[in-house]
Tab-separated table of C-alpha atoms in Angstrom:
chain	number	residue	atom	x	y	z
W	1	MET	CA	9.815	-32.148	-14.540
W	2	SER	CA	11.667	-32.656	-11.283
W	3	GLY	CA	14.984	-33.181	-13.042
W	4	GLY	CA	14.891	-29.656	-14.433
W	5	LEU	CA	14.219	-28.068	-11.066
W	6	HIS	CA	17.353	-29.087	-9.206
W	7	ARG	CA	19.727	-26.246	-9.942
W	8	SER	CA	22.053	-24.307	-7.701
W	9	SER	CA	22.002	-20.961	-9.493
W	10	SER	CA	20.106	-18.166	-7.760
W	11	ALA	CA	19.268	-16.519	-11.095
W	12	PRO	CA	16.090	-17.491	-12.959
W	13	LEU	CA	16.467	-19.589	-16.084
W	14	LYS	CA	15.661	-18.214	-19.505
W	15	ASN	CA	12.232	-19.844	-19.330
W	16	GLY	CA	11.457	-17.832	-16.200
W	17	LEU	CA	11.362	-20.737	-13.739
W	18	PRO	CA	12.451	-19.734	-10.237
W	19	PRO	CA	15.892	-20.917	-9.109
W	20	GLN	CA	16.148	-23.810	-6.694
W	21	GLU	CA	17.526	-21.465	-4.062
W	22	LEU	CA	14.293	-19.462	-4.115
W	23	LEU	CA	12.112	-22.575	-4.050
W	24	ASP	CA	14.100	-23.946	-1.093
W	25	ASP	CA	13.578	-20.664	0.737
W	26	LEU	CA	9.818	-20.728	0.086
W	27	CYS	CA	9.580	-24.341	1.226
W	28	SER	CA	11.545	-23.632	4.385
W	29	ARG	CA	9.671	-20.457	5.216
W	30	PHE	CA	6.103	-21.548	4.523
W	31	VAL	CA	5.999	-25.360	4.736
W	32	LEU	CA	8.733	-26.536	7.097
W	33	ASN	CA	8.910	-23.821	9.756
W	34	VAL	CA	5.285	-23.962	10.850
W	35	PRO	CA	3.498	-25.632	13.775
W	36	LYS	CA	3.312	-29.414	13.418
W	37	GLU	CA	-0.486	-29.296	13.492
W	38	ASP	CA	-0.436	-27.426	10.177
W	39	GLN	CA	1.439	-30.316	8.588
W	40	GLN	CA	-1.005	-33.037	9.607
W	41	SER	CA	-3.207	-32.951	6.496
W	42	PHE	CA	-2.822	-32.106	2.845
W	43	GLU	CA	-5.581	-29.508	3.167
W	44	ARG	CA	-3.491	-27.569	5.703
W	45	ILE	CA	-0.291	-28.087	3.694
W	46	LEU	CA	-1.970	-26.753	0.539
W	47	PHE	CA	-3.010	-23.631	2.438
W	48	LEU	CA	0.675	-23.151	3.303
W	49	VAL	CA	1.609	-23.645	-0.342
W	50	GLU	CA	-1.017	-21.048	-1.240
W	51	TYR	CA	0.596	-18.558	1.164
W	52	ALA	CA	3.940	-19.281	-0.489
W	53	HIS	CA	2.318	-18.672	-3.866
W	54	TRP	CA	1.005	-15.284	-2.743
W	55	PHE	CA	4.428	-14.349	-1.439
W	56	TYR	CA	6.090	-15.446	-4.675
W	57	GLU	CA	3.670	-13.521	-6.896
W	58	ASP	CA	3.480	-10.401	-4.711
W	59	ASN	CA	7.173	-10.071	-3.984
W	60	SER	CA	9.509	-12.354	-5.941
W	61	VAL	CA	7.899	-11.769	-9.348
W	62	GLU	CA	7.343	-8.091	-8.689
W	63	ASN	CA	10.984	-7.550	-7.722
W	64	ASN	CA	12.263	-9.709	-10.586
W	65	PRO	CA	10.047	-9.440	-13.700
W	66	SER	CA	12.084	-12.162	-15.433
W	67	LEU	CA	10.462	-14.713	-13.134
W	68	LYS	CA	7.411	-16.481	-14.511
W	69	SER	CA	3.982	-16.022	-12.931
W	70	PHE	CA	2.081	-19.231	-12.086
W	71	THR	CA	-1.450	-20.311	-11.316
W	72	LEU	CA	-1.894	-21.893	-7.893
W	73	LYS	CA	-2.050	-25.377	-9.443
W	74	GLU	CA	1.159	-24.791	-11.435
W	75	PHE	CA	2.906	-23.398	-8.371
W	76	THR	CA	1.731	-26.346	-6.266
W	77	SER	CA	3.279	-28.754	-8.777
W	78	LEU	CA	6.481	-26.730	-8.701
W	79	MET	CA	6.676	-26.854	-4.900
W	80	PHE	CA	5.917	-30.572	-4.677
W	81	ASN	CA	8.631	-31.332	-7.225
W	82	SER	CA	11.239	-29.154	-5.539
W	83	CYS	CA	10.560	-29.602	-1.810
W	84	ASP	CA	12.072	-32.774	-0.312
W	85	VAL	CA	9.216	-33.384	2.141
W	86	LEU	CA	6.568	-33.020	-0.567
W	87	ARG	CA	8.299	-34.808	-3.447
W	88	PRO	CA	7.177	-38.329	-2.382
W	89	TYR	CA	3.571	-37.292	-3.071
W	90	VAL	CA	4.077	-35.890	-6.590
W	91	ALA	CA	2.302	-38.880	-8.143
W	92	HIS	CA	-0.856	-37.972	-6.210
W	93	ILE	CA	-0.745	-34.212	-6.731
W	94	ASP	CA	-3.827	-34.057	-8.973
W	95	ASP	CA	-5.996	-35.792	-6.387
W	96	ILE	CA	-4.503	-33.717	-3.568
W	97	PHE	CA	-5.210	-30.462	-5.376
W	98	LYS	CA	-8.739	-31.555	-6.299
W	99	ASP	CA	-9.513	-32.411	-2.666
W	100	PHE	CA	-8.087	-29.059	-1.592
W	101	THR	CA	-10.254	-27.016	-3.956
W	102	SER	CA	-13.291	-28.972	-2.777
W	103	TYR	CA	-12.330	-28.340	0.850
W	104	LYS	CA	-11.866	-24.591	0.324
W	105	VAL	CA	-15.445	-24.029	-0.767
W	106	ARG	CA	-16.639	-25.543	2.525
W	107	VAL	CA	-14.515	-23.319	4.793
W	108	PRO	CA	-16.784	-20.796	6.587
W	109	VAL	CA	-16.436	-17.156	5.571
W	110	THR	CA	-16.965	-14.144	7.817
W	111	GLY	CA	-16.745	-10.418	7.234
W	112	ALA	CA	-18.539	-7.159	7.882
W	113	ILE	CA	-21.232	-4.932	6.449
W	114	ILE	CA	-19.928	-1.457	7.246
W	115	LEU	CA	-22.582	1.282	7.306
W	116	ASP	CA	-22.056	5.030	7.494
W	117	GLU	CA	-23.617	7.198	10.218
W	118	SER	CA	-26.854	7.690	8.291
W	119	TYR	CA	-27.210	3.986	7.428
W	120	GLU	CA	-27.700	5.062	3.809
W	121	ARG	CA	-24.358	3.829	2.491
W	122	CYS	CA	-22.295	0.693	2.907
W	123	LEU	CA	-18.651	-0.026	2.194
W	124	LEU	CA	-17.858	-2.417	-0.657
W	125	VAL	CA	-14.586	-3.752	-2.012
W	126	LYS	CA	-13.763	-4.900	-5.522
W	127	GLY	CA	-11.410	-7.815	-6.080
W	128	TRP	CA	-8.112	-7.493	-7.882
W	129	LYS	CA	-9.419	-9.289	-10.950
W	130	GLY	CA	-12.938	-8.975	-12.280
W	131	THR	CA	-15.560	-6.307	-11.761
W	132	SER	CA	-17.747	-7.721	-8.978
W	133	TRP	CA	-18.182	-5.897	-5.663
W	134	SER	CA	-18.575	-7.544	-2.269
W	135	PHE	CA	-18.524	-6.845	1.432
W	136	PRO	CA	-15.066	-7.222	3.045
W	137	ARG	CA	-14.764	-10.856	4.074
W	138	GLY	CA	-12.452	-13.854	4.229
W	139	LYS	CA	-12.144	-17.507	5.188
W	140	LYS	CA	-11.846	-18.563	8.807
W	141	ASN	CA	-8.632	-20.012	10.144
W	142	LYS	CA	-8.678	-23.301	12.025
W	143	ASP	CA	-10.324	-22.959	15.479
W	144	GLU	CA	-10.894	-19.233	14.903
W	145	GLU	CA	-14.077	-17.588	16.180
W	146	ASP	CA	-16.342	-15.916	13.627
W	147	HIS	CA	-16.059	-12.374	14.976
W	148	THR	CA	-12.280	-12.695	15.326
W	149	CYS	CA	-12.027	-13.667	11.676
W	150	ALA	CA	-14.154	-10.673	10.664
W	151	ILE	CA	-11.904	-8.314	12.609
W	152	ARG	CA	-8.790	-9.950	11.201
W	153	GLU	CA	-9.961	-9.553	7.623
W	154	LEU	CA	-10.376	-5.828	8.138
W	155	TYR	CA	-7.409	-5.137	10.397
W	156	TYR	CA	-4.881	-7.949	10.130
W	157	ILE	CA	-1.294	-9.087	9.899
W	158	ALA	CA	0.174	-9.206	6.402
W	159	ARG	CA	-0.015	-12.925	5.676
W	160	PHE	CA	3.632	-13.531	4.877
W	161	LEU	CA	4.801	-11.788	8.075
W	162	TYR	CA	2.301	-13.797	10.127
W	163	LEU	CA	3.462	-17.124	8.737
W	164	LYS	CA	7.097	-16.132	9.013
W	165	GLY	CA	6.540	-15.798	12.748
W	166	SER	CA	8.287	-12.431	12.900
W	167	ILE	CA	5.261	-10.717	14.415
W	168	PRO	CA	3.195	-12.098	17.315
W	169	ALA	CA	-0.111	-13.570	16.187
W	170	GLY	CA	-2.008	-11.025	18.302
W	171	SER	CA	-0.525	-8.040	16.497
W	172	LYS	CA	-2.584	-6.212	13.900
W	173	VAL	CA	-1.592	-4.478	10.696
W	174	LEU	CA	-3.991	-3.101	8.104
W	175	GLU	CA	-5.199	-5.532	5.414
W	176	GLU	CA	-8.371	-5.440	3.351
W	177	THR	CA	-9.720	-2.043	4.387
W	178	GLY	CA	-7.247	-0.780	6.959
W	179	PHE	CA	-10.035	-0.316	9.510
W	180	ASP	CA	-10.257	-1.808	13.012
W	181	VAL	CA	-13.890	-2.802	13.637
W	182	SER	CA	-13.284	-4.469	17.004
W	183	LYS	CA	-14.793	-1.603	19.037
W	184	LEU	CA	-17.902	-1.344	16.844
W	185	LEU	CA	-18.581	-5.028	16.217
W	186	ASN	CA	-21.393	-6.643	18.177
W	187	LYS	CA	-21.105	-10.437	18.111
W	188	ASP	CA	-24.895	-10.749	18.145
W	189	GLU	CA	-25.554	-8.459	15.182
W	190	TYR	CA	-24.947	-10.395	11.984
W	191	ILE	CA	-26.562	-11.783	8.844
W	192	GLU	CA	-25.780	-15.367	7.913
W	193	MET	CA	-26.477	-17.268	4.716
W	194	ILE	CA	-25.508	-20.624	3.223
W	195	PHE	CA	-24.160	-20.858	-0.323
W	196	GLY	CA	-23.869	-24.474	-1.361
W	197	GLN	CA	-21.763	-26.013	1.417
W	198	GLN	CA	-20.271	-22.724	2.608
W	199	ARG	CA	-21.559	-20.623	5.501
W	200	VAL	CA	-21.110	-16.857	5.146
W	201	ARG	CA	-21.605	-14.657	8.215
W	202	LEU	CA	-21.386	-10.867	7.912
W	203	TYR	CA	-21.388	-8.741	11.068
W	204	ILE	CA	-23.177	-5.402	10.876
W	205	VAL	CA	-20.792	-2.582	11.800
W	206	ALA	CA	-22.858	0.591	11.797
W	207	GLY	CA	-22.106	4.265	12.365
W	208	VAL	CA	-18.708	4.567	10.678
W	209	LYS	CA	-17.720	8.150	9.895
W	210	ASP	CA	-17.601	9.363	6.307
W	211	ASP	CA	-14.011	10.544	6.529
W	212	THR	CA	-12.613	7.241	7.831
W	213	ALA	CA	-9.458	6.343	5.905
W	214	PHE	CA	-9.555	2.983	4.141
W	215	ALA	CA	-6.605	1.394	2.323
W	216	PRO	CA	-5.487	-2.266	2.129
W	217	LEU	CA	-1.907	-3.330	2.679
W	218	THR	CA	-2.027	-6.658	0.886
W	219	LYS	CA	-1.014	-6.613	-2.741
W	220	LYS	CA	-3.083	-7.734	-5.712
W	221	GLU	CA	-6.130	-8.584	-3.628
W	222	ILE	CA	-8.303	-5.467	-3.539
W	223	SER	CA	-8.538	-3.071	-6.488
W	224	GLU	CA	-10.990	-0.524	-5.085
W	225	ILE	CA	-12.810	0.493	-1.896
W	226	ALA	CA	-15.912	2.685	-2.087
W	227	TRP	CA	-18.977	3.895	-0.247
W	228	HIS	CA	-22.134	2.857	-2.117
W	229	ARG	CA	-25.671	4.042	-1.482
W	230	LEU	CA	-27.953	1.180	-0.497
W	231	ASP	CA	-30.674	2.389	-2.830
W	232	GLU	CA	-28.296	2.068	-5.801
W	233	LEU	CA	-27.736	-1.575	-4.881
W	234	LEU	CA	-31.339	-2.446	-5.651
W	235	PRO	CA	-31.495	-5.204	-8.267
W	236	ALA	CA	-31.994	-4.132	-11.867
W	237	ASN	CA	-35.136	-6.292	-11.970
W	238	ASP	CA	-36.652	-9.357	-10.334
W	239	ASP	CA	-34.907	-11.664	-12.775
W	240	VAL	CA	-31.407	-10.185	-12.438
W	241	ILE	CA	-30.831	-9.704	-8.723
W	242	SER	CA	-27.035	-9.987	-9.080
W	243	ARG	CA	-26.744	-6.661	-10.906
W	244	GLY	CA	-27.710	-3.306	-9.410
W	245	ILE	CA	-29.780	-0.609	-11.087
W	246	THR	CA	-26.576	1.296	-11.877
W	247	GLY	CA	-24.953	-1.754	-13.485
W	248	LEU	CA	-22.802	-2.861	-10.532
W	249	LYS	CA	-22.129	-6.588	-10.303
W	250	LEU	CA	-23.348	-7.643	-6.867
W	251	TYR	CA	-23.243	-11.432	-6.789
W	252	MET	CA	-22.044	-11.529	-3.150
W	253	VAL	CA	-24.002	-8.446	-2.045
W	254	ALA	CA	-27.558	-8.908	-3.318
W	255	PRO	CA	-28.446	-11.954	-1.146
W	256	PHE	CA	-27.845	-9.927	2.052
W	257	LEU	CA	-29.737	-6.747	1.144
W	258	ALA	CA	-33.248	-7.751	2.261
W	259	SER	CA	-32.045	-8.786	5.731
W	260	LEU	CA	-29.880	-5.666	5.949
W	261	ARG	CA	-32.809	-3.375	5.184
W	262	ALA	CA	-34.902	-5.192	7.784
W	263	TRP	CA	-32.164	-4.568	10.360
W	264	ILE	CA	-31.913	-0.888	9.426
W	265	SER	CA	-35.686	-0.461	9.771
W	266	THR	CA	-35.447	-1.395	13.465
W	267	HIS	CA	-32.349	0.648	14.335
W	268	GLN	CA	-32.014	4.408	14.612
W	269	PRO	CA	-28.976	5.844	12.794
W	270	PRO	CA	-26.691	8.280	14.662
W	271	LEU	CA	-27.233	10.934	11.974
W	272	ALA	CA	-30.269	11.924	9.979
W	273	SER	CA	-30.573	11.336	6.274
W	274	LYS	CA	-28.132	13.301	4.114
W	275	PRO	CA	-29.895	14.624	1.014
W	276	ASN	CA	-26.619	15.868	-0.474
W	277	ILE	CA	-25.056	12.381	-0.666
W	278	PRO	CA	-24.013	11.682	-4.279
W	279	SER	CA	-26.283	9.247	-6.101
W	280	LYS	CA	-23.312	7.168	-7.188
W	281	GLY	CA	-20.636	5.533	-5.077
W	282	ILE	CA	-17.658	7.494	-3.774
W	283	SER	CA	-14.317	5.791	-4.369
W	284	LEU	CA	-12.141	6.020	-1.266
W	285	TRP	CA	-9.153	4.053	-2.522
W	286	LYS	CA	-8.227	2.595	-5.884
W	287	ALA	CA	-5.358	0.486	-7.147
W	288	LYS	CA	-3.528	1.499	-10.273
W	289	ASN	CA	-3.333	-0.891	-13.222
W	290	SER	CA	-4.992	-3.784	-11.368
W	291	SER	CA	-6.160	-5.363	-14.597
W	292	THR	CA	-2.556	-5.758	-15.762
W	293	GLY	CA	-1.406	-7.396	-12.560
W	294	SER	CA	0.664	-4.452	-11.380
W	295	SER	CA	0.522	-3.798	-7.656
W	296	SER	CA	1.389	-0.110	-7.774
W	297	MET	CA	-1.200	1.806	-5.815
W	298	ILE	CA	-2.735	5.245	-5.873
W	299	THR	CA	-4.992	6.733	-3.250
W	300	GLU	CA	-8.230	8.382	-4.240
W	301	ASN	CA	-9.503	9.604	-0.911
W	302	GLN	CA	-12.395	12.026	-1.182
W	303	PRO	CA	-12.677	13.719	2.214
W	304	THR	CA	-16.128	14.743	3.319
W	305	LYS	CA	-15.063	17.011	6.163
W	306	PRO	CA	-15.904	20.712	5.781
W	307	VAL	CA	-13.028	22.782	4.433
W	308	VAL	CA	-11.134	24.413	7.299
W	309	ASP	CA	-10.017	28.008	7.091
W	310	ALA	CA	-6.398	27.803	5.961
W	311	ASN	CA	-5.424	30.943	7.873
W	312	SER	CA	-6.557	29.462	11.178
W	313	MET	CA	-4.501	26.319	10.645
W	314	ASP	CA	-1.313	27.768	9.144
W	315	THR	CA	-0.508	30.266	11.886
W	316	GLY	CA	0.384	30.050	15.537
W	317	PRO	CA	2.231	27.446	17.639
W	318	GLY	CA	2.291	23.857	16.422
W	319	ARG	CA	1.693	24.737	12.763
W	320	SER	CA	4.165	22.160	11.412
W	321	PHE	CA	2.777	19.431	13.646
W	322	ARG	CA	-0.832	20.124	12.656
W	323	ASN	CA	0.090	19.936	8.988
W	324	PHE	CA	2.071	16.698	9.380
W	325	ARG	CA	0.608	13.589	7.744
W	326	PHE	CA	1.887	10.017	7.790
W	327	ASP	CA	2.612	8.595	4.351
W	328	THR	CA	1.308	5.096	5.047
W	329	ASN	CA	2.529	3.641	1.767
W	330	LEU	CA	6.112	4.767	2.412
W	331	ILE	CA	6.010	3.420	5.969
W	332	ILE	CA	4.811	0.001	4.841
W	333	GLN	CA	7.328	-0.051	2.009
W	334	ALA	CA	10.110	0.661	4.493
W	335	MET	CA	8.842	-2.081	6.817
W	336	GLU	CA	8.766	-4.597	3.973
W	337	THR	CA	12.256	-3.580	2.821
W	338	ALA	CA	13.646	-3.969	6.331
W	339	PHE	CA	11.900	-7.300	6.779
W	340	PHE	CA	12.992	-8.834	3.509
W	341	SER	CA	16.568	-7.617	3.815
W	342	GLY	CA	16.770	-9.552	7.072
W	343	CYS	CA	15.441	-12.776	5.556
């Protein structure tokens, strides 16, 4: 395999394999130019390879459809065969990858249970592939505190910019939900459970306004964000607790519901119950064509603010400023274009 990977052309071959120039760039960017501590174990190196894989799939393949898409294991083999510092370990790649997958399921996960102001709805996200819903969450980085990880997963640096080192590690750019929970998160308010060898801690972030804008910036990770009523998350029956009464798949939601309801019973919500809340979930953001692997996005925000009198807003000083709205997607697209053109 390695003999077919050493090529100088920057154009992909007819079989869709990436050119050596691209592989060298990925190796340099994600494996070589990182802190030495991240190169001290194969577990850390495989995380770097995974970041490179995300970058390749989200950007290289999307910008050049003639490039082949790979699973993580296939991409790992490709990187080990093409990167000089990894090539000596090609013979052991199966064992290395097996150890890595075993290690990943032991990495602690943290996230947030976001409740609205009436404590009657929570925010759920649906993954890019599949139909299961979950609370926003993600794996902890090395030496990272739990609450910091939870904040990062909700309001975070785009992973390829972070690893590139172009943006300080303390900077924050929208990721899974586009919402900064740092001011609402209480480090002592959380629900924690153990699944196998993995600890999952979800911080309770309560009192979020209905009209809060949510939209991820990462590609091909989240397909939909929606408010869901807690009473619609009740299990269909005692035997099938992973599916709600409305048919939602709730494998990573159901185990937390009993503790969440106990917490709500001892805390007063900022607003009283809202009888006019729709019985079904309200989609706040949805990706287009997620099942086909496309990363084109559409926004399906459903504002809950009362309708403002148009005459009062469209007249008088400052009319153009009041009507101005940022197009977040265009801004991010411009940032990515500027970043990649400088690479």
